[in-house]
Amino acid sequence: MSTYSESNFNTKHYNLARPSYPDEFYNTLMDYHNSTNSAYELALDIGCGSGFVAFKLLDFFDKVIGTDVSSTMISQCRKTAKPNQNIQFLEGAAELSPPEIQENSVDLITGAECCHWVDHDKFFKESFRILKPSGTLAYWFYKDPIFVDYDKANEIYTNYTYNSSLETNKDDTFERYMGPYYQQPGHDYLRTLLKEIDVPTKYFKDVVRHEYDPVYEGADSTKTTLYISKKITLPVFLNYVKSWSAYHSWMKEHGDKYDVAEAFVEELKEAMGWDDTFEFEVVWATVYTFAKKK
């Protein structure tokens, strides 16, 4: 994502605003990895962003490498890493690994909240090339947070993240929603939790895909170990919105008019009768996919 490569992008703000992944999920991942491969020499986290998955993998692996196309993100990760940590951050794409990553050298590849942006054919081929035999490929996503028990809030959210005000209101002279400012087809892939893309069986076996959607299954932590729920206030939600790539793209074009994230939150306040101290629950729909190299 080009937005995250901009020199003025606040990576610390991004890391604090975004959801993290529960320990139970990492245990699920390691159980799968152990099923045919007990090697823990090298893990690679592609699209590593601010690095929190890569750093977590140090709990399990001797060495971890994080890659990202954003030099801004990589620079921040390098500053965060401690001298005694066996972790390395390299600028590079998921479809073409940096030369430091050799063929048949990686035990585990992870991709968290990033694989909707890649060229999937090239990504799967490259993952196959660098993984050891029976090595693990694992990628996962969360999509839009669901406001538990607040349908109107969910409707407003959908407007700002997927719709176009120019299509719904002919009196608008500029786009007031962020939906058109997301890169495609990645954003649509995220909305469907990448249902359209299958792991190629010519490269991989033992594929596991587990999807959870609170809209249909309710806010139920027993449905998945990748269960992400938070009780938050509107100021916290505002920071989350300001971490979106579409927010930064919208602000570059229309920021002289007003702050679209603040307008979003103000509409929630007015419609829901909430103030900055009101606490509400949001739950994210999630999916994870695991596969083994043939």
Coordinates of C-alpha atoms in Angstrom, one line a residue:
M1 CA 0.0 0.0 0.0
S2 CA 1.5 3.3 -1.2
T3 CA -0.1 5.3 1.7
Y4 CA 1.9 3.4 4.3
S5 CA 5.1 4.2 2.4
E6 CA 4.8 7.9 2.8
S7 CA 7.4 9.5 5.0
N8 CA 4.9 11.3 7.2
F9 CA 2.8 8.2 7.9
N10 CA 2.6 7.7 11.7
T11 CA 3.6 4.0 12.3
K12 CA 3.3 4.2 16.1
H13 CA -0.3 5.6 15.8
Y14 CA -1.1 2.7 13.3
N15 CA 0.2 0.1 15.7
L16 CA -1.7 1.4 18.7
A17 CA -5.0 1.8 16.8
R18 CA -5.1 -1.6 15.1
P19 CA -6.4 -4.8 16.7
S20 CA -3.9 -7.4 17.8
Y21 CA -4.2 -11.2 17.7
P22 CA -4.9 -13.4 20.8
D23 CA -2.4 -15.8 22.1
E24 CA -4.9 -18.6 21.5
F25 CA -4.6 -18.0 17.8
Y26 CA -0.9 -18.3 17.8
N27 CA -1.2 -21.6 19.6
T28 CA -3.6 -22.8 16.9
L29 CA -1.1 -21.8 14.3
M30 CA 1.8 -23.6 16.1
D31 CA -0.3 -26.7 16.6
Y32 CA -0.9 -26.8 12.8
H33 CA 2.8 -26.1 12.1
N34 CA 3.7 -29.0 14.4
S35 CA 1.5 -31.4 12.6
T36 CA 4.1 -32.2 10.0
N37 CA 7.0 -29.9 10.7
S38 CA 8.8 -29.4 14.0
A39 CA 11.4 -27.0 12.6
Y40 CA 11.6 -23.6 14.2
E41 CA 14.7 -22.2 12.6
L42 CA 13.3 -19.3 10.5
A43 CA 9.9 -17.6 10.2
L44 CA 9.1 -14.9 7.6
D45 CA 6.4 -12.3 8.2
I46 CA 5.5 -10.7 4.9
G47 CA 3.7 -7.3 4.8
C48 CA 5.0 -7.0 8.4
G49 CA 3.8 -3.4 8.8
S50 CA 4.7 -2.1 12.3
G51 CA 6.2 -5.5 13.1
F52 CA 4.0 -6.8 16.0
V53 CA 3.5 -10.3 14.4
A54 CA 7.1 -10.6 13.5
F55 CA 8.1 -9.8 17.1
K56 CA 5.6 -12.2 18.5
L57 CA 7.1 -15.0 16.3
L58 CA 10.3 -14.7 18.3
D59 CA 8.5 -16.5 21.1
F60 CA 8.6 -19.6 18.8
F61 CA 11.4 -19.3 16.2
D62 CA 15.1 -19.0 16.4
K63 CA 15.2 -16.2 13.8
V64 CA 12.5 -14.0 12.3
I65 CA 12.6 -11.9 9.2
G66 CA 9.9 -9.2 8.5
T67 CA 9.5 -7.8 5.0
D68 CA 7.3 -4.9 3.7
V69 CA 7.2 -2.8 0.6
S70 CA 7.1 0.3 2.8
S71 CA 10.5 1.7 3.7
T72 CA 8.7 3.8 6.4
M73 CA 7.4 0.7 8.1
I74 CA 10.7 -1.1 7.8
S75 CA 12.6 1.9 9.3
Q76 CA 10.3 2.0 12.3
C77 CA 10.6 -1.8 12.9
R78 CA 14.4 -1.5 12.8
K79 CA 14.2 1.2 15.4
T80 CA 11.9 -0.9 17.6
A81 CA 14.1 -4.1 17.5
K82 CA 16.4 -4.7 20.4
P83 CA 20.1 -5.6 19.9
N84 CA 19.6 -9.0 21.5
Q85 CA 16.7 -10.0 19.3
N86 CA 17.4 -12.3 16.4
I87 CA 15.1 -10.4 14.0
Q88 CA 15.8 -8.7 10.7
F89 CA 13.6 -6.3 8.7
L90 CA 14.0 -6.0 5.0
E91 CA 12.3 -4.0 2.4
G92 CA 10.7 -6.3 -0.2
A93 CA 7.4 -7.6 -1.7
A94 CA 5.5 -10.8 -0.8
E95 CA 5.8 -11.8 -4.5
L96 CA 9.6 -11.4 -4.7
S97 CA 11.6 -12.0 -1.5
P98 CA 14.8 -10.0 -0.9
P99 CA 18.0 -12.0 -1.9
E100 CA 18.8 -12.6 1.8
I101 CA 15.9 -15.2 1.8
Q102 CA 17.1 -18.3 0.1
E103 CA 15.1 -21.0 -1.7
N104 CA 13.8 -23.8 0.6
S105 CA 15.0 -21.9 3.7
V106 CA 11.8 -20.8 5.6
D107 CA 9.9 -22.9 8.1
L108 CA 6.9 -20.6 8.4
I109 CA 5.5 -17.7 6.3
T110 CA 2.9 -15.5 7.9
G111 CA 0.9 -12.7 6.3
A112 CA -1.4 -10.8 8.7
E113 CA -3.9 -8.3 7.2
C114 CA -2.0 -8.0 4.0
C115 CA -2.6 -10.8 1.5
H116 CA -5.6 -9.1 -0.1
W117 CA -3.2 -6.6 -1.6
V118 CA -0.8 -9.1 -3.3
D119 CA -0.6 -10.6 -6.8
H120 CA -1.9 -14.0 -5.6
D121 CA -0.4 -16.2 -8.4
K122 CA 3.0 -14.7 -7.8
F123 CA 2.7 -14.8 -4.0
F124 CA 1.8 -18.5 -3.9
K125 CA 4.6 -19.4 -6.3
E126 CA 7.2 -17.4 -4.3
S127 CA 6.0 -18.9 -1.0
F128 CA 6.4 -22.4 -2.5
R129 CA 9.9 -21.5 -3.7
I130 CA 11.3 -20.2 -0.3
L131 CA 9.5 -22.6 2.1
K132 CA 11.1 -25.8 3.2
P133 CA 9.3 -29.0 2.3
S134 CA 6.2 -29.3 4.5
G135 CA 6.8 -25.7 5.6
T136 CA 3.7 -23.8 6.7
L137 CA 2.0 -20.9 4.9
A138 CA -0.4 -19.0 7.1
Y139 CA -2.3 -15.8 6.4
W140 CA -5.2 -14.2 8.1
F141 CA -7.5 -11.2 8.1
Y142 CA -10.0 -9.2 10.1
K143 CA -12.4 -7.1 8.2
D144 CA -14.9 -4.5 9.4
P145 CA -15.8 -4.2 13.1
I146 CA -19.4 -5.0 14.0
F147 CA -21.0 -2.7 16.5
V148 CA -22.7 -5.3 18.7
D149 CA -26.4 -4.6 19.1
Y150 CA -26.3 -1.3 17.2
D151 CA -27.6 -1.7 13.7
K152 CA -27.7 2.1 13.0
A153 CA -24.0 2.4 13.8
N154 CA -23.2 -0.5 11.4
E155 CA -25.2 1.3 8.7
I156 CA -23.2 4.5 9.2
Y157 CA -20.0 2.5 9.2
T158 CA -20.9 0.9 5.8
N159 CA -21.6 4.3 4.3
Y160 CA -18.2 5.7 5.2
T161 CA -16.2 2.6 4.3
Y162 CA -17.9 1.2 1.2
N163 CA -20.4 3.7 -0.3
S164 CA -20.1 6.9 -2.3
S165 CA -22.0 10.0 -1.2
L166 CA -21.9 11.3 -4.8
E167 CA -24.0 8.3 -5.9
T168 CA -26.5 8.7 -3.0
N169 CA -26.8 12.5 -2.8
K170 CA -26.8 14.5 -6.0
D171 CA -26.4 17.7 -4.1
D172 CA -22.9 16.7 -2.9
T173 CA -20.1 18.6 -4.7
F174 CA -17.3 16.3 -3.5
E175 CA -17.0 12.7 -2.2
R176 CA -17.8 12.6 1.6
Y177 CA -17.2 8.9 2.1
M178 CA -14.0 7.0 2.1
G179 CA -15.1 3.9 0.2
P180 CA -13.9 5.1 -3.2
Y181 CA -10.5 5.9 -1.8
Y182 CA -9.5 2.3 -1.1
Q183 CA -7.2 0.5 -3.5
Q184 CA -9.0 -2.2 -5.5
P185 CA -9.5 -5.1 -5.8
G186 CA -7.8 -5.4 -2.4
H187 CA -10.6 -3.8 -0.5
D188 CA -13.3 -5.9 -2.0
Y189 CA -11.2 -9.0 -1.3
L190 CA -11.0 -7.9 2.3
R191 CA -14.8 -7.5 2.5
T192 CA -15.3 -11.1 1.3
L193 CA -12.5 -12.4 3.4
L194 CA -10.7 -13.5 0.3
K195 CA -13.3 -16.2 -0.6
E196 CA -12.5 -15.8 -4.3
I197 CA -8.8 -16.9 -3.9
D198 CA -8.0 -20.6 -3.4
V199 CA -4.7 -21.9 -2.2
P200 CA -3.3 -23.7 -5.3
T201 CA -3.1 -27.4 -4.8
K202 CA -0.2 -27.8 -7.2
Y203 CA 2.0 -26.1 -4.5
F204 CA 0.2 -26.8 -1.2
K205 CA -1.7 -29.5 0.7
D206 CA -3.6 -29.9 4.0
V207 CA -5.3 -26.6 3.5
V208 CA -7.4 -25.3 6.5
R209 CA -9.6 -22.3 6.1
H210 CA -11.7 -21.1 9.1
E211 CA -14.0 -18.1 8.9
Y212 CA -15.9 -16.4 11.6
D213 CA -18.6 -13.7 11.1
P214 CA -20.3 -12.2 14.1
V215 CA -23.2 -10.9 11.9
Y216 CA -24.3 -14.5 11.5
E217 CA -22.7 -16.3 14.4
G218 CA -23.1 -13.7 17.1
A219 CA -20.4 -12.3 19.4
D220 CA -19.2 -15.7 20.5
S221 CA -15.5 -16.3 21.4
T222 CA -15.9 -20.1 21.2
K223 CA -16.4 -19.9 17.5
T224 CA -12.7 -19.2 16.6
T225 CA -9.4 -18.7 18.3
L226 CA -8.9 -15.7 16.1
Y227 CA -11.6 -13.8 18.1
I228 CA -11.0 -10.1 18.2
S229 CA -13.3 -8.0 20.4
K230 CA -12.8 -4.7 22.1
K231 CA -14.9 -2.4 24.4
I232 CA -13.9 1.0 23.2
T233 CA -15.0 4.7 23.2
L234 CA -15.4 7.0 20.3
P235 CA -12.0 8.7 20.7
V236 CA -10.4 5.2 20.4
F237 CA -12.5 4.5 17.4
L238 CA -11.5 7.8 15.9
N239 CA -7.8 6.7 16.1
Y240 CA -8.7 3.4 14.4
V241 CA -10.3 5.2 11.5
K242 CA -7.3 7.5 11.2
S243 CA -5.1 4.5 10.6
W244 CA -7.0 3.5 7.4
S245 CA -5.2 4.0 4.1
A246 CA -8.5 5.4 2.6
Y247 CA -8.6 8.1 5.4
H248 CA -5.1 9.3 4.4
S249 CA -6.0 9.3 0.7
W250 CA -9.3 11.2 1.3
M251 CA -7.5 13.8 3.5
K252 CA -4.8 14.4 0.8
E253 CA -7.6 15.3 -1.6
H254 CA -10.2 17.0 0.6
G255 CA -8.4 17.7 3.9
D256 CA -8.8 21.4 3.4
K257 CA -12.5 21.1 3.8
Y258 CA -12.7 19.1 7.1
D259 CA -11.5 15.9 8.7
V260 CA -13.5 12.9 7.4
A261 CA -12.8 10.7 10.4
E262 CA -14.1 13.4 12.8
A263 CA -17.2 13.8 10.6
F264 CA -17.7 10.1 10.8
V265 CA -17.5 10.1 14.6
E266 CA -19.8 13.1 14.9
E267 CA -22.4 11.4 12.8
L268 CA -22.2 8.4 15.1
K269 CA -22.6 10.7 18.1
E270 CA -25.6 12.4 16.7
A271 CA -27.4 9.2 15.5
M272 CA -26.6 7.1 18.5
G273 CA -26.7 9.7 21.3
W274 CA -23.2 8.7 22.4
D275 CA -20.6 10.9 24.0
D276 CA -16.8 10.5 24.2
T277 CA -17.2 8.5 27.5
F278 CA -19.8 5.9 26.2
E279 CA -18.3 2.5 25.9
F280 CA -19.5 0.0 23.3
E281 CA -18.3 -3.3 22.0
V282 CA -17.0 -4.1 18.5
V283 CA -16.2 -7.6 17.2
W284 CA -14.3 -8.2 14.0
A285 CA -15.2 -10.8 11.4
T286 CA -12.0 -12.9 10.8
V287 CA -10.6 -15.7 8.7
Y288 CA -7.4 -17.7 8.8
T289 CA -5.9 -20.0 6.1
F290 CA -3.1 -22.5 6.8
A291 CA -1.4 -24.7 4.2
K292 CA 1.6 -27.0 3.9
K293 CA 4.1 -27.0 1.1
K294 CA 4.0 -30.1 -1.0

